[in-house]
Amino acid sequence: MPTVPRRRRSPQEVSAAAPVSGARRVLLAAPRGYCAGVDRAVIAVEKALEAYGPPIYVRKQIVHNLHVVHTLEEKGAIFVDETDEVPEGARLIFSAHGVSPAVVQSAKDRNLQTIDATCPLVTKVHKEAVRFARDDFDILLIGHEGHEEVEGTYGEAPEHTQIVNGPEDVDKVVVRDPDKVIWLSQTTLSVDEAMHTVNLLRKRFPTLQDPPSDDICYATSNRQAAIKKIAPEADLVLVVGSANSSNSVRLVEVALEYGAKASYRVDFANEIDESWFEGVATVGVTSGASVPENLVQEVLHLLADYGYGDVEEVVTAQEDIIFSLPKEIRATLKAMGDTSRGLGGRRAGA
Ligand code: SF4
């Protein structure tokens, strides 16, 4: 969606409109922005374009960020909703959110050359679904119905899986054997809300099993933990991220829940409304796991224009996870002698 740049006021003008006592400051969350799974998926598309040349088809948005998608489109990526939009035999990349076996099969049926950029942490949840379905469990998948990741995980074992959108769905759950039930989850949920849902489920099914390891991923948890620390001190929290980015939307909710007086999500700095600054002394800033750092820097520049030039980074965790590129790309790069990325990716936030 095109956005119209807003006029920026001078700090003096802002002073007149937004009287605040004390200094204006920014608390910048760390970690923020790119996670290892997003980084890997974006590099996979870039490398595929370099290695094979355009067009490279991508099923769904490779990651949920408008800027990233538009940038890759300019380089020759073509985003489609379904495999039947891709010419027979063409190259297709599956997005970081993962796909169901039915989608993999439909790509095979069209002789598509596929590259799987599913985040390894999503693949882990798929494997859990397959394993517990094989052991004949009822699987309660906590997540947002209609989200691509949830569709992919559900598709691994539809006959064993029920989607639980949140606490409101708990009473609707029906299982075959209350002693053989496990919950799994979407990777990008609010940690607190998911655990609230689990607690309600456990009241109904006391022997409900937990996943073998956390399904909500490290990047989601870390970004929420950072904003929890900042929110109580913030008059306003700005979250950079797209509307269809689950983890970005959750960051706004978490900020408000933990005491921010107001919180807004924006794709770009020019969506920030100057009225948001009225009476604001402290602005918290963070970004979702699919957001490149340059978009955050543009927000910081705009904030500096408004008089919020004093930036303090609030670091709650260090991240150094890097995932290997998809195996199909690794093989091609190796054959081309391309070791520019090693076989990994950029560091998160790069
Ligand atoms: S948010 Fe988590 S699960 Fe999703 S791509 Fe990033 S690391 Fe993977």
PDB file of C-alpha atoms and ligand atoms in Angstrom, residues 34-39 41 63 96-97 117-122 149 186-188 215-220 223 247 289-290 321 323, ligand 1:
ATOM      1  CA  TYR A  34      15.603 -10.077  11.661  1.00  0.00           C
ATOM      2  CA  CYS A  35      15.684 -13.553  13.158  1.00  0.00           C
ATOM      3  CA  ALA A  36      17.804 -16.377  11.807  1.00  0.00           C
ATOM      4  CA  GLY A  37      14.885 -18.001   9.960  1.00  0.00           C
ATOM      5  CA  VAL A  38      13.938 -14.815   8.129  1.00  0.00           C
ATOM      6  CA  ASP A  39      17.550 -14.039   7.320  1.00  0.00           C
ATOM      7  CA  ALA A  41      14.809 -17.288   3.750  1.00  0.00           C
ATOM      8  CA  VAL A  63       8.563 -13.399   5.041  1.00  0.00           C
ATOM      9  CA  ALA A  96       9.796 -19.348   5.855  1.00  0.00           C
ATOM     10  CA  HIS A  97       6.343 -20.185   7.273  1.00  0.00           C
ATOM     11  CA  ALA A 117      13.056 -22.014   2.849  1.00  0.00           C
ATOM     12  CA  THR A 118      10.875 -23.155   5.754  1.00  0.00           C
ATOM     13  CA  CYS A 119      12.468 -22.004   9.010  1.00  0.00           C
ATOM     14  CA  PRO A 120      14.067 -24.989  10.752  1.00  0.00           C
ATOM     15  CA  LEU A 121      12.148 -24.057  13.917  1.00  0.00           C
ATOM     16  CA  VAL A 122       8.869 -24.396  12.021  1.00  0.00           C
ATOM     17  CA  GLU A 149       2.368 -21.441   9.386  1.00  0.00           C
ATOM     18  CA  GLN A 186       2.553 -21.507  16.248  1.00  0.00           C
ATOM     19  CA  THR A 187       6.083 -20.138  16.695  1.00  0.00           C
ATOM     20  CA  THR A 188       5.125 -16.454  16.866  1.00  0.00           C
ATOM     21  CA  ASP A 215       7.458 -24.225  20.004  1.00  0.00           C
ATOM     22  CA  ILE A 216       7.334 -20.446  20.449  1.00  0.00           C
ATOM     23  CA  CYS A 217      10.742 -19.662  19.017  1.00  0.00           C
ATOM     24  CA  TYR A 218      13.711 -17.927  20.606  1.00  0.00           C
ATOM     25  CA  ALA A 219      13.272 -14.839  18.401  1.00  0.00           C
ATOM     26  CA  THR A 220       9.624 -14.339  19.357  1.00  0.00           C
ATOM     27  CA  ARG A 223      11.653  -9.696  21.253  1.00  0.00           C
ATOM     28  CA  ASN A 247       5.130 -11.489  15.890  1.00  0.00           C
ATOM     29  CA  ALA A 289      11.416 -10.672  13.292  1.00  0.00           C
ATOM     30  CA  SER A 290      10.906 -10.018   9.564  1.00  0.00           C
ATOM     31  CA  ILE A 321      21.963 -18.133  15.807  1.00  0.00           C
ATOM     32  CA  PHE A 323      20.858 -21.338  10.037  1.00  0.00           C
TER      33      PHE A 323
HETATM   34  S1  SF4 B   1      10.204 -15.970  13.946  1.00  0.00           S
HETATM   35 FE1  SF4 B   1      11.131 -17.845  14.788  1.00  0.00          FE
HETATM   36  S2  SF4 B   1      10.117 -19.532  13.705  1.00  0.00           S
HETATM   37 FE2  SF4 B   1       9.692 -17.643  12.536  1.00  0.00          FE
HETATM   38  S3  SF4 B   1      11.294 -17.546  11.005  1.00  0.00           S
HETATM   39 FE3  SF4 B   1      12.060 -16.427  12.775  1.00  0.00          FE
HETATM   40  S4  SF4 B   1      13.246 -17.920  13.994  1.00  0.00           S
HETATM   41 FE4  SF4 B   1      11.951 -19.043  12.549  1.00  0.00          FE
END
